[in-house]
GROMACS .gro file of C-alpha atoms in nm:
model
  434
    1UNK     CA    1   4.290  -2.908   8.630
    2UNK     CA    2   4.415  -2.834   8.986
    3UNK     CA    3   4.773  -2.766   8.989
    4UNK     CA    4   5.021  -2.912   9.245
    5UNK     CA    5   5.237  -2.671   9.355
    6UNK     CA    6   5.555  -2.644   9.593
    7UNK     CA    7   5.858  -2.893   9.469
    8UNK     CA    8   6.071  -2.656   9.296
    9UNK     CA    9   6.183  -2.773   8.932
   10UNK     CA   10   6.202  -3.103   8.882
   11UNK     CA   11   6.571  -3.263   8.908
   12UNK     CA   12   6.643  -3.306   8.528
   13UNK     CA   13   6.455  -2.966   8.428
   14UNK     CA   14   6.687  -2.699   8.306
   15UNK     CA   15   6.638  -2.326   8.441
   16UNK     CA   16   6.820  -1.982   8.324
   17UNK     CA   17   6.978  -1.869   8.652
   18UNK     CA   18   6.820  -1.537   8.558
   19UNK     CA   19   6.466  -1.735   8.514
   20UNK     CA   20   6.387  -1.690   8.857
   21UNK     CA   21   6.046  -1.825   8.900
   22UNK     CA   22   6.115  -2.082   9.170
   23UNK     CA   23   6.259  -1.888   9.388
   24UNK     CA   24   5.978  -1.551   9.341
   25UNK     CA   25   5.695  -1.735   9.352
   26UNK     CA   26   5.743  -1.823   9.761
   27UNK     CA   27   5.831  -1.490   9.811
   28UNK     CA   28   5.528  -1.334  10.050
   29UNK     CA   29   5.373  -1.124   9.855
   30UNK     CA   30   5.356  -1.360   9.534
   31UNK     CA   31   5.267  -1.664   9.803
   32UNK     CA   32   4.969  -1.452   9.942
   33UNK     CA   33   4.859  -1.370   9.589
   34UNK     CA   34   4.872  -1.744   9.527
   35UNK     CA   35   4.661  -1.854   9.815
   36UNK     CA   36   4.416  -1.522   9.743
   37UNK     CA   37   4.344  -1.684   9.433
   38UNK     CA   38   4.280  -2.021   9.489
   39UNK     CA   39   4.066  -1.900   9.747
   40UNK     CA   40   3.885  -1.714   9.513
   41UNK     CA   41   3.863  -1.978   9.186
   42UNK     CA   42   3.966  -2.307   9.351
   43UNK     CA   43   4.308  -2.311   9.142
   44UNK     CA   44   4.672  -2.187   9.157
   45UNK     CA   45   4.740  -1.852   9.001
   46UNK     CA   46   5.037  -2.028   8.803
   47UNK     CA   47   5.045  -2.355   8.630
   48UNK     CA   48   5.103  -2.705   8.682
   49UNK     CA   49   5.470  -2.763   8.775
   50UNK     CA   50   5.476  -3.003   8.482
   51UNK     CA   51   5.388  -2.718   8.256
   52UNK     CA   52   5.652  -2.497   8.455
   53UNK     CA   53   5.948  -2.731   8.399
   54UNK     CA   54   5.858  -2.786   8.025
   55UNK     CA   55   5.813  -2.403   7.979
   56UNK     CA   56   6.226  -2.395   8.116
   57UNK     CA   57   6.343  -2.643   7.944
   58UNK     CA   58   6.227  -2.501   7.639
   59UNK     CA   59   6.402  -2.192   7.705
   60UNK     CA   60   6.730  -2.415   7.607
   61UNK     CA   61   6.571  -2.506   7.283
   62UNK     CA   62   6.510  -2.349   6.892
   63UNK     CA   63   6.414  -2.437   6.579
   64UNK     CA   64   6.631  -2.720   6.454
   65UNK     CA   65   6.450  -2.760   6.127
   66UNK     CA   66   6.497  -2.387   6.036
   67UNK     CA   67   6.802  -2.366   6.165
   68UNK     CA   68   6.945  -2.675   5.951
   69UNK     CA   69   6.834  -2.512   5.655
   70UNK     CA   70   7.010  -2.173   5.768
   71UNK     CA   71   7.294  -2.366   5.805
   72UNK     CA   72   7.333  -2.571   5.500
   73UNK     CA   73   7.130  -2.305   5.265
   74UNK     CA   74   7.106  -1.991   5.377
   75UNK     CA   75   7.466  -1.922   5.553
   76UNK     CA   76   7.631  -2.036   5.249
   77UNK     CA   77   7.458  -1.815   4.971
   78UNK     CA   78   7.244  -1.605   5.113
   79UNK     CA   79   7.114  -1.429   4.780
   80UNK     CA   80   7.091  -1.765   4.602
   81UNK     CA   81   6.895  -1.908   4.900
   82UNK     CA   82   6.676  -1.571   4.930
   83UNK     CA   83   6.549  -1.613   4.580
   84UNK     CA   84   6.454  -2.006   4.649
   85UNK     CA   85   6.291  -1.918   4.967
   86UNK     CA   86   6.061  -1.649   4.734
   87UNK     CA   87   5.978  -1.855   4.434
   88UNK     CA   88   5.927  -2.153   4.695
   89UNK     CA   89   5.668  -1.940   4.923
   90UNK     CA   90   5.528  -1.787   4.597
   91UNK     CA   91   5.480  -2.078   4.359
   92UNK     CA   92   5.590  -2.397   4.582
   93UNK     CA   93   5.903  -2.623   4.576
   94UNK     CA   94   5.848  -2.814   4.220
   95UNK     CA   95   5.871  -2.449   4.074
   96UNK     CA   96   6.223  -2.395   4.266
   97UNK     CA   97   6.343  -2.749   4.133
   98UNK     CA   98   6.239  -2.701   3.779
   99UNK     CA   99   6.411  -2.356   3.792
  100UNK     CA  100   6.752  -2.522   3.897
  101UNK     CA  101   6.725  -2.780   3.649
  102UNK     CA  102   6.674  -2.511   3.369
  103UNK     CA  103   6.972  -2.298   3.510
  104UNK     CA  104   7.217  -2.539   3.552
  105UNK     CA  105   7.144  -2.877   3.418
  106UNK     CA  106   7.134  -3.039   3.760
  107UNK     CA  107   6.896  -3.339   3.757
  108UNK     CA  108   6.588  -3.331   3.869
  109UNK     CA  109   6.464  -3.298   4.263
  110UNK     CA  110   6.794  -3.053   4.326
  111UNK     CA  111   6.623  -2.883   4.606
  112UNK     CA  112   6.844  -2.926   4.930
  113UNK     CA  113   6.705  -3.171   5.133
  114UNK     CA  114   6.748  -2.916   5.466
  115UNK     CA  115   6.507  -2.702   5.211
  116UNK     CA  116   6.263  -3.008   5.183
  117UNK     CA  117   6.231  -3.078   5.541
  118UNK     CA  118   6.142  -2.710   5.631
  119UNK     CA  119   5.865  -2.657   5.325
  120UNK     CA  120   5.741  -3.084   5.424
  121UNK     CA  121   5.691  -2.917   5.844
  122UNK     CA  122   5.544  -2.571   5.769
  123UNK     CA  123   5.334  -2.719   5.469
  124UNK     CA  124   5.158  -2.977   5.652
  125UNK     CA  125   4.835  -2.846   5.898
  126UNK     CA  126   4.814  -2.996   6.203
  127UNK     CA  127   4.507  -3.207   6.254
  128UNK     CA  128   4.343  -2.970   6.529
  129UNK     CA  129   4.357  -2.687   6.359
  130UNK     CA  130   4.028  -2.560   6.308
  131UNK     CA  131   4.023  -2.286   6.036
  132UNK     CA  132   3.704  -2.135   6.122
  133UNK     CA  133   3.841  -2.018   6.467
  134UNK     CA  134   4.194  -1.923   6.308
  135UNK     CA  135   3.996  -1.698   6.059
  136UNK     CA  136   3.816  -1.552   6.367
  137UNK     CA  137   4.075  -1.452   6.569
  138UNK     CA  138   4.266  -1.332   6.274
  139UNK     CA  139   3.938  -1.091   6.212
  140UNK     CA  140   4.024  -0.990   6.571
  141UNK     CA  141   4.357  -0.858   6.478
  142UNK     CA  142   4.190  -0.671   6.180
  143UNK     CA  143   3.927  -0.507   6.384
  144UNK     CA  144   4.173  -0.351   6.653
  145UNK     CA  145   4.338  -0.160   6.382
  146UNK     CA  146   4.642   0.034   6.433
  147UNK     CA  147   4.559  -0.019   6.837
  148UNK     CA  148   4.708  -0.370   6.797
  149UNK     CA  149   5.043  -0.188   6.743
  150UNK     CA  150   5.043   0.007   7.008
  151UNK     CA  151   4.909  -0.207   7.289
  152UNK     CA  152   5.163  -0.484   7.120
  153UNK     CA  153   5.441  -0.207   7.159
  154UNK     CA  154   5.364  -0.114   7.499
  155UNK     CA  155   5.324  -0.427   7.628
  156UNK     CA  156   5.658  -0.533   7.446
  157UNK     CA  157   5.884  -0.234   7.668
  158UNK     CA  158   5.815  -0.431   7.974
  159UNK     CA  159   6.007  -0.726   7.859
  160UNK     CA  160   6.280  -0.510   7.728
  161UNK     CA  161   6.362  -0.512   8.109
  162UNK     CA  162   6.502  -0.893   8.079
  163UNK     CA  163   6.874  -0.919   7.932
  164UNK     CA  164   6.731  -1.258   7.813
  165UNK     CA  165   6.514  -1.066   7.561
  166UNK     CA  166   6.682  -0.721   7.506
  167UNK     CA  167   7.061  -0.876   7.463
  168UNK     CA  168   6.948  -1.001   7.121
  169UNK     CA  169   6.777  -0.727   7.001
  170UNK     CA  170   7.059  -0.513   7.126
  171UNK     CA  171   7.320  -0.690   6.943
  172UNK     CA  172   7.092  -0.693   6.646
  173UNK     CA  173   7.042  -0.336   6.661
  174UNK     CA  174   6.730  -0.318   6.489
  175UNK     CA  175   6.531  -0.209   6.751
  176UNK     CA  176   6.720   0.033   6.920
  177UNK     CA  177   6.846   0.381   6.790
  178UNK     CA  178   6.774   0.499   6.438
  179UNK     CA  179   6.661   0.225   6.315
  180UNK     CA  180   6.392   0.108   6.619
  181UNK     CA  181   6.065   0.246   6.406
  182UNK     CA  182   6.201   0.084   6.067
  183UNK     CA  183   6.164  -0.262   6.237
  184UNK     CA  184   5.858  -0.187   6.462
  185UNK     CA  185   5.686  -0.130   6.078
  186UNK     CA  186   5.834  -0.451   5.977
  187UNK     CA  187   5.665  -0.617   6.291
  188UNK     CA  188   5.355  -0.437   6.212
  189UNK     CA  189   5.371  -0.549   5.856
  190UNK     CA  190   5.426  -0.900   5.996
  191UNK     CA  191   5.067  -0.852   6.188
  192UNK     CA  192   4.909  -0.705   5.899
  193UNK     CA  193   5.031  -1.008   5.656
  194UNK     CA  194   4.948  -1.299   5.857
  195UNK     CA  195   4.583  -1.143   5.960
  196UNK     CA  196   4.479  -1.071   5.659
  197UNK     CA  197   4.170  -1.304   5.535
  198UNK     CA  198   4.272  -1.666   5.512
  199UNK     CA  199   4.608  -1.577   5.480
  200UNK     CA  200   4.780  -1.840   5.734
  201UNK     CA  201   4.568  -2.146   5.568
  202UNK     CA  202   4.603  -2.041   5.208
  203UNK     CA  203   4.909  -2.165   5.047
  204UNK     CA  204   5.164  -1.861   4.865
  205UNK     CA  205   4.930  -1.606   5.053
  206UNK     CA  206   5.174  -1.299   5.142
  207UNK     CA  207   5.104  -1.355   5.507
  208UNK     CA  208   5.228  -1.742   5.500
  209UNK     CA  209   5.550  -1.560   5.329
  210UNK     CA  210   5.571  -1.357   5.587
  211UNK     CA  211   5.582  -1.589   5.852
  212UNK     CA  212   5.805  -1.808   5.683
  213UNK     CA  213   6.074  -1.482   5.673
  214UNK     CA  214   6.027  -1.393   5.960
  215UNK     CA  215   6.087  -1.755   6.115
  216UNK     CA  216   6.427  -1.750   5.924
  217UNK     CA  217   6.537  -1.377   6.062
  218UNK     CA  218   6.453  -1.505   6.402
  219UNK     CA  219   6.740  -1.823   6.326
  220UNK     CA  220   7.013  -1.635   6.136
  221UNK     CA  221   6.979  -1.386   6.474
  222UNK     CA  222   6.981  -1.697   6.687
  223UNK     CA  223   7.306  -1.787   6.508
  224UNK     CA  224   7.487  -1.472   6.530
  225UNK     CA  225   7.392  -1.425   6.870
  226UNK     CA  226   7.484  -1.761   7.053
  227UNK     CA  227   7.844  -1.801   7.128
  228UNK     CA  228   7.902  -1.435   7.151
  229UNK     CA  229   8.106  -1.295   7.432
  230UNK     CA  230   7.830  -1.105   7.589
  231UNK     CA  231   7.562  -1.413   7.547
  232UNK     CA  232   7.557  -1.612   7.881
  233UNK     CA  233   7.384  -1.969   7.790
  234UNK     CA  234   7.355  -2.072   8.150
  235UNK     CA  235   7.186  -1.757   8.319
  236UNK     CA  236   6.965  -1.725   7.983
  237UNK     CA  237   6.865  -1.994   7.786
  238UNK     CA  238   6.891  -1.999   7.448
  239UNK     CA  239   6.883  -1.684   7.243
  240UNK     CA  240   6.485  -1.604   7.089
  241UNK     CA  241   6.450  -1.946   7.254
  242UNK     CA  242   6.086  -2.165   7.221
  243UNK     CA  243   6.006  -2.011   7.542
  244UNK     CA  244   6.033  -1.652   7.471
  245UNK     CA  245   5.861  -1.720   7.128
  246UNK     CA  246   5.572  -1.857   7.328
  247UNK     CA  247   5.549  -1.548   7.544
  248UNK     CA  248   5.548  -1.379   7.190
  249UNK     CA  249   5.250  -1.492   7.079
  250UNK     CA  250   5.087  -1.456   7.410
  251UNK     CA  251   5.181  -1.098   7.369
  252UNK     CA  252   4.954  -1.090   7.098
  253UNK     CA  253   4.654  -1.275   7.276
  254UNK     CA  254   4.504  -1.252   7.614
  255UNK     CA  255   4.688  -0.990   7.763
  256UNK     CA  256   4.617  -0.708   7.485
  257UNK     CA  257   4.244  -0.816   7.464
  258UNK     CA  258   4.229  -0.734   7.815
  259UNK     CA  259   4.483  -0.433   7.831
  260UNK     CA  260   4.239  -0.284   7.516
  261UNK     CA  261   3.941  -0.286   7.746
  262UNK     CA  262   4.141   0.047   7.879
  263UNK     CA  263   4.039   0.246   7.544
  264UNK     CA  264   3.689   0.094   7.468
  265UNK     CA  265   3.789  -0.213   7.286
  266UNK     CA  266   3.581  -0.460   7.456
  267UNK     CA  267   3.717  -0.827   7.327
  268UNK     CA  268   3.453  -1.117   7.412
  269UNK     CA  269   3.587  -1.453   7.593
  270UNK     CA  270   3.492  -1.645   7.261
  271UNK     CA  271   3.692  -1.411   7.063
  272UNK     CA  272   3.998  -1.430   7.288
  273UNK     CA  273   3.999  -1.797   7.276
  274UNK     CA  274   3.973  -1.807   6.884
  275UNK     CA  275   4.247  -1.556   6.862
  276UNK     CA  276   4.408  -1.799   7.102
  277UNK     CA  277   4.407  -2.074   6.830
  278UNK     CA  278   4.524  -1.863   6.576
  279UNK     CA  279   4.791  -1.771   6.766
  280UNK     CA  280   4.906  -2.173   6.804
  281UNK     CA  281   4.852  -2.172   6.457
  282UNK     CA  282   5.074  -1.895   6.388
  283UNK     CA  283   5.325  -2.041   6.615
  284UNK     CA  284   5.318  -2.322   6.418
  285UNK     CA  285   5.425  -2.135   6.120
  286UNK     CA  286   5.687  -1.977   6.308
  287UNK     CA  287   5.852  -2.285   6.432
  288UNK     CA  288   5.695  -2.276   6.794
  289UNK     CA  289   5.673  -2.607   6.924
  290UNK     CA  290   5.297  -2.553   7.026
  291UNK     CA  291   5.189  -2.861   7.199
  292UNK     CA  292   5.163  -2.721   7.533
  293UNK     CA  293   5.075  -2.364   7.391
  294UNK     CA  294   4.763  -2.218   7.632
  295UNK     CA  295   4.391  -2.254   7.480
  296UNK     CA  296   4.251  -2.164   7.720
  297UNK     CA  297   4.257  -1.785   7.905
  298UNK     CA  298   4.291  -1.894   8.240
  299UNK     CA  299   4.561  -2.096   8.154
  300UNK     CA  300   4.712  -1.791   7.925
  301UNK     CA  301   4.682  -1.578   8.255
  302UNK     CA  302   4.907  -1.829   8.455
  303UNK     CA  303   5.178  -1.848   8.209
  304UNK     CA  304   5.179  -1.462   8.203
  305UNK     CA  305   5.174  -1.495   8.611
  306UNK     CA  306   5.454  -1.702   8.603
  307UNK     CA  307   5.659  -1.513   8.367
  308UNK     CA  308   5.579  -1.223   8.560
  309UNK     CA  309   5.726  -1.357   8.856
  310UNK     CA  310   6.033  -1.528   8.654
  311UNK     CA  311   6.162  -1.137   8.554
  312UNK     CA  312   6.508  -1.057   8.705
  313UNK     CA  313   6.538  -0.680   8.536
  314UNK     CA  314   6.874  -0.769   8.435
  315UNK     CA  315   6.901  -0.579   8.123
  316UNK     CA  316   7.065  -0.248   8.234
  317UNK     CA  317   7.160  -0.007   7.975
  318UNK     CA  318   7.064  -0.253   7.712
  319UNK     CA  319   6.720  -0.234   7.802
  320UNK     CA  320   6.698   0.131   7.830
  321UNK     CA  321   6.846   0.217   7.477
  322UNK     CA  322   6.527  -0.050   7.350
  323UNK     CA  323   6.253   0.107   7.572
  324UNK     CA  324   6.330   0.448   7.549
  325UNK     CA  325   6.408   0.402   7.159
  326UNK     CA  326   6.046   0.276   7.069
  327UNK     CA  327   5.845   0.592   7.162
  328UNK     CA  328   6.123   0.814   7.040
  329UNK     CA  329   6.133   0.678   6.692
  330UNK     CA  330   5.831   0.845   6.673
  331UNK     CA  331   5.937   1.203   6.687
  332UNK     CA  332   5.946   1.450   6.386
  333UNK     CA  333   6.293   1.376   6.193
  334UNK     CA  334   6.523   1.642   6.069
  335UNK     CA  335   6.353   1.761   5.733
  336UNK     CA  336   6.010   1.656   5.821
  337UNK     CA  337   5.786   1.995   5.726
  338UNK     CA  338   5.381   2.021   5.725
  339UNK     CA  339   5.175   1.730   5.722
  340UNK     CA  340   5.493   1.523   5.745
  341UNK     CA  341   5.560   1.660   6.044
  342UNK     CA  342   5.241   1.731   6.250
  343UNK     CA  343   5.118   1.336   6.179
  344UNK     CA  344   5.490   1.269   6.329
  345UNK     CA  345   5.434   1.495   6.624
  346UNK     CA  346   5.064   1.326   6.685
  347UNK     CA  347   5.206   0.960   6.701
  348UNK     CA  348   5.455   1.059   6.920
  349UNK     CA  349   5.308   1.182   7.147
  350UNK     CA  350   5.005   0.949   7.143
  351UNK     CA  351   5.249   0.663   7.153
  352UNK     CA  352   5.385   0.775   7.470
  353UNK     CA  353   5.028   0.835   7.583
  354UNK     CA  354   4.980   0.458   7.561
  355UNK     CA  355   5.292   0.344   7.675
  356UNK     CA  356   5.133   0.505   7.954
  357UNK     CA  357   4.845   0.282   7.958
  358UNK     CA  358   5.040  -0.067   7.898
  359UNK     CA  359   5.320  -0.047   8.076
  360UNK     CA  360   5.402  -0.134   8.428
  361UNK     CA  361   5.355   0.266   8.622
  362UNK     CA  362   5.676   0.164   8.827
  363UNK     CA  363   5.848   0.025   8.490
  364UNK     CA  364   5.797   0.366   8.281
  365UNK     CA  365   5.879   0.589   8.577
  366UNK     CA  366   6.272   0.439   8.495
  367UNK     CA  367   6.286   0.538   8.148
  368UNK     CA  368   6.280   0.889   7.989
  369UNK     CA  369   5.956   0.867   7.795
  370UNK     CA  370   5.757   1.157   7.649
  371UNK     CA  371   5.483   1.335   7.808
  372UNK     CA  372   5.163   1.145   7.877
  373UNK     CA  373   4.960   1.516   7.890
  374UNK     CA  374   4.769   1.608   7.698
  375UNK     CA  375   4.771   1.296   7.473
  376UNK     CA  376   4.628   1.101   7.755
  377UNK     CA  377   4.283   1.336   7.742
  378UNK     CA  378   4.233   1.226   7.351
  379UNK     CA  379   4.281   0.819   7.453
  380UNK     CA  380   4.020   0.941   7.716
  381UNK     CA  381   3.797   1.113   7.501
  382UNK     CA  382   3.790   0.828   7.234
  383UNK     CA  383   3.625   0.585   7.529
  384UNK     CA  384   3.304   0.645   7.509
  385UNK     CA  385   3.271   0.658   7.150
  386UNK     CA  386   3.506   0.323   7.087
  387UNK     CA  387   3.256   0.140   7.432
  388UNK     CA  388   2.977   0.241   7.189
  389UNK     CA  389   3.089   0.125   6.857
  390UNK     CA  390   3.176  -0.211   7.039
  391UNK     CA  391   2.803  -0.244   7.212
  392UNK     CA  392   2.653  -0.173   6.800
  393UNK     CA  393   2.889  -0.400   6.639
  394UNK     CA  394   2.797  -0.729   6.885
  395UNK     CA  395   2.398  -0.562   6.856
  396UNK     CA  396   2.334  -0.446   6.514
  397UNK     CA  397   2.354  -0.655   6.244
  398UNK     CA  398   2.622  -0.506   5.972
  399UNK     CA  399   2.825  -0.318   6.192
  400UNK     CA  400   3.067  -0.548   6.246
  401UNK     CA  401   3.182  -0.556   5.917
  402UNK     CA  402   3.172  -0.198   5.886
  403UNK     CA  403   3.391  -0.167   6.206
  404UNK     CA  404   3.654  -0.433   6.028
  405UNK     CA  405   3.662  -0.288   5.717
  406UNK     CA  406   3.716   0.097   5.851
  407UNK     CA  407   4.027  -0.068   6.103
  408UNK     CA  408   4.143  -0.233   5.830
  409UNK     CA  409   4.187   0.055   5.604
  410UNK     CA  410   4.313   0.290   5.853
  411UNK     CA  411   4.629   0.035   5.939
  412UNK     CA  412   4.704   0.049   5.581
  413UNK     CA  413   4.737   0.419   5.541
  414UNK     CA  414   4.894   0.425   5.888
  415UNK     CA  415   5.167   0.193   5.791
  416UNK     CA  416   5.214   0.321   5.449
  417UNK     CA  417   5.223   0.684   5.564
  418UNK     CA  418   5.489   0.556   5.781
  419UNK     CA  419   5.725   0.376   5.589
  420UNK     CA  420   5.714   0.657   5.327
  421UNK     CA  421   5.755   0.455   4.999
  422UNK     CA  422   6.006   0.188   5.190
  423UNK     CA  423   5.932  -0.168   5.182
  424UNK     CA  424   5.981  -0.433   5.452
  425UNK     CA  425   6.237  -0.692   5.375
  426UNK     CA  426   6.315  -0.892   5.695
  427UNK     CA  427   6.623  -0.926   5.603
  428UNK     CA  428   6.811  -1.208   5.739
  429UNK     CA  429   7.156  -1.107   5.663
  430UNK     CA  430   7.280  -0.809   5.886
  431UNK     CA  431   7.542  -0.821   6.079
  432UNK     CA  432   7.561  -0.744   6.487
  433UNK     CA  433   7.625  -0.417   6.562
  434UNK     CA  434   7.881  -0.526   6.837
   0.00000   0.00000   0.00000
């Protein structure tokens, strides 16, 4: 499609003040990149202005199905609605309504209606999904391993730049300070769950759970986080708005598989277009109003163009405490003696190695982050072998599963070597820290 450029948003189109795409993208050195590239491929490096003005206006909007049964549910008894949620996910709804009939002789169907309406969206499978490319780009995620977390992470920082993003999480608190590597291993369980074999498609799989809790943490966070004194509605949007959850799931897509080609991972077109799809279809889980979500890459690349040009850098010390607090919560703790304590000194500094690799050069040169020598020589060294293993496994019949299965361990032990006997509970109930 060749995109028509050059009106601004349209009149009824709502834009964050702080979203300041419009205005960047006729800036000179963004307008000469634009014209470079549609000398060079015949289109415009960002999309359709359509596309543009839905992509703002959906910065305004969140999930009103999840958030009715926060409301109504949740918010009310959060324990009580926990449990439902769990038996629901587990064993579906008719086990939650013959449960309340036993326990209190309510008659039958008892299940809140706000309940119903969640289970009857995220229950039903959209007609174009197609599971054999959801299962494919799942096996994607499994095959990078623990490197999805780290090019994820890295790649992650450079939003923390954009008060939009970072005032949430800030407020939160769970990924700042302290507490920043407990919730980047609740993330990372998140990624684990959901790519796990048919996991998204096959009903009271862990990873449909997952997304499920997830998708209500992101609305009780929404809640808190909307009205409050240091929220600004006008200059950003909606708090973890449809928007931001779209550039989410890109996050996990295109710009990875490319950013991995930097350590020997060597992702195929086909296989960043399937994990494409399962991305939409994860989105779908998650409450993501996917209709206009990119299948294509070229089309993935000009959302990330435009975002790119949309960021503002408004999150001052807010954003520092996040970035800075990510590579940090890797560092040996207090107590932490042999093993313990040299695996903890290895992934911090090999975090900040990569943080290295996938951030902006001019963005990490703000922060205090840790040395990138000598970690960056062992990323370096790995190249070869990693280029090599990728050549076999598209070559030699067997390898591939090999490669999968050997990733897929190694993420286990990584994240249960981290969390040290802890379990993730996405909990949905904590209060802001300010």
């Amino acid at each position: 499609m060749t995109a028509v450029h050059g009106r601004g948003p349209a009149p009824t189109t709502r834009v964050p003040t702080a979203f300041t795409y419009w205005e960047t993208r006729r800036r000179p050195g963004w307008a000469r990149a634009d014209r470079t590239i549609r000398r060079l491929t015949g289109t415009s490096l960002f999309p359709p202005d359509d596309l543009a003005d839905a992509f703002c206006e959906s910065l305004f909007h969140g999930d009103p199905v999840a958030e009715r049964f926060v409301d109504e549910v949740y918010t009310p008894d959060p324990a009580r609605a926990r449990a439902m949620l769990d038996r629901a996910l587990a064993d579906g709804l008719d086990a939650v309504s013959a449960e309340l009939d036993r326990s209190d002789g309510a008659p039958p169907n008892t299940v809140p209606a706000a309940m119903r309406d969640l289970f009857a969206e995220f229950e039903t499978t959209p007609e174009w999904v197609d599971p054999a490319l959801v299962d494919q780009g799942a096996a994607v995620w499994r095959r990078w391993g623990t490197m999805l977390f780290a090019v994820a992470g890295g790649i992650t920082l450079e939003m923390y730049t954009e008060a939009a993003v970072a005032t949430p999480l800030s407020l939160a608190g769970g990924y700042a300070g302290d507490n920043a590597l407990r919730r980047f291993l609740e993330t990372c369980k998140f990624w684990i769950d959901t790519s796990e074999p048919g996991a998204l498609l096959r009903p009271g799989s862990e990873g449909r759970a997952t997304a499920m809790k997830v998708r209500v943490m992101h609305v009780a966070v929404r809640r808190k986080v909307d009205g409050h004194p240091e929220w600004h509605r006008e200059k950003w949007g909606y708090p973890i708005s449809q928007g931001y959850q779209m550039l989410t799931l890109l996050g996990g897509s295109t710009v990875p598989a490319l950013a991995l080609r930097l350590v020997g991972l060597q992702t195929t077109a086909d296989e960043i277009r399937a994990l494409l799809h399962f991305q939409k279809f994860l989105g779908h889980l998650l409450g993501v109003n996917v209709e206009r979500f990119p299948t294509t890459i070229a089309d993935s690349l000009r959302l990330t163009a435009m975002v790119a040009a949309s960021r503002s850098h408004d999150a001052g010390e807010h954003g520092r405490e996040l970035v800075e607090s990510y590579p940090a919560s890797f560092a040996p703790r207090p107590g932490q003696r042999g093993l313990a304590r040299l695996r903890a000194r290895y992934n911090h500094g090999i975090h900040g190695a990569y943080t290295a690799l996938f951030m902006n050069p001019a963005t990490r040169s703000q922060y205090r982050m840790p040395p990138v020598f000598p970690w960056i020589l062992l990323v370096l060294a790995r190249f070869p072998l990693l280029t090599l293993l990728e050549i076999a496994r598209r070559t030699v019949p067997g390898v591939a599963g090999v490669v999968e299965r050997v990733a897929v361990a190694h993420r286990l032990r990584w994240y249960r070597a981290q969390m040290d006997g802890r379990e993730a509970d996405f909990d949905a109930n904590g209060a802001l820290r300010r």
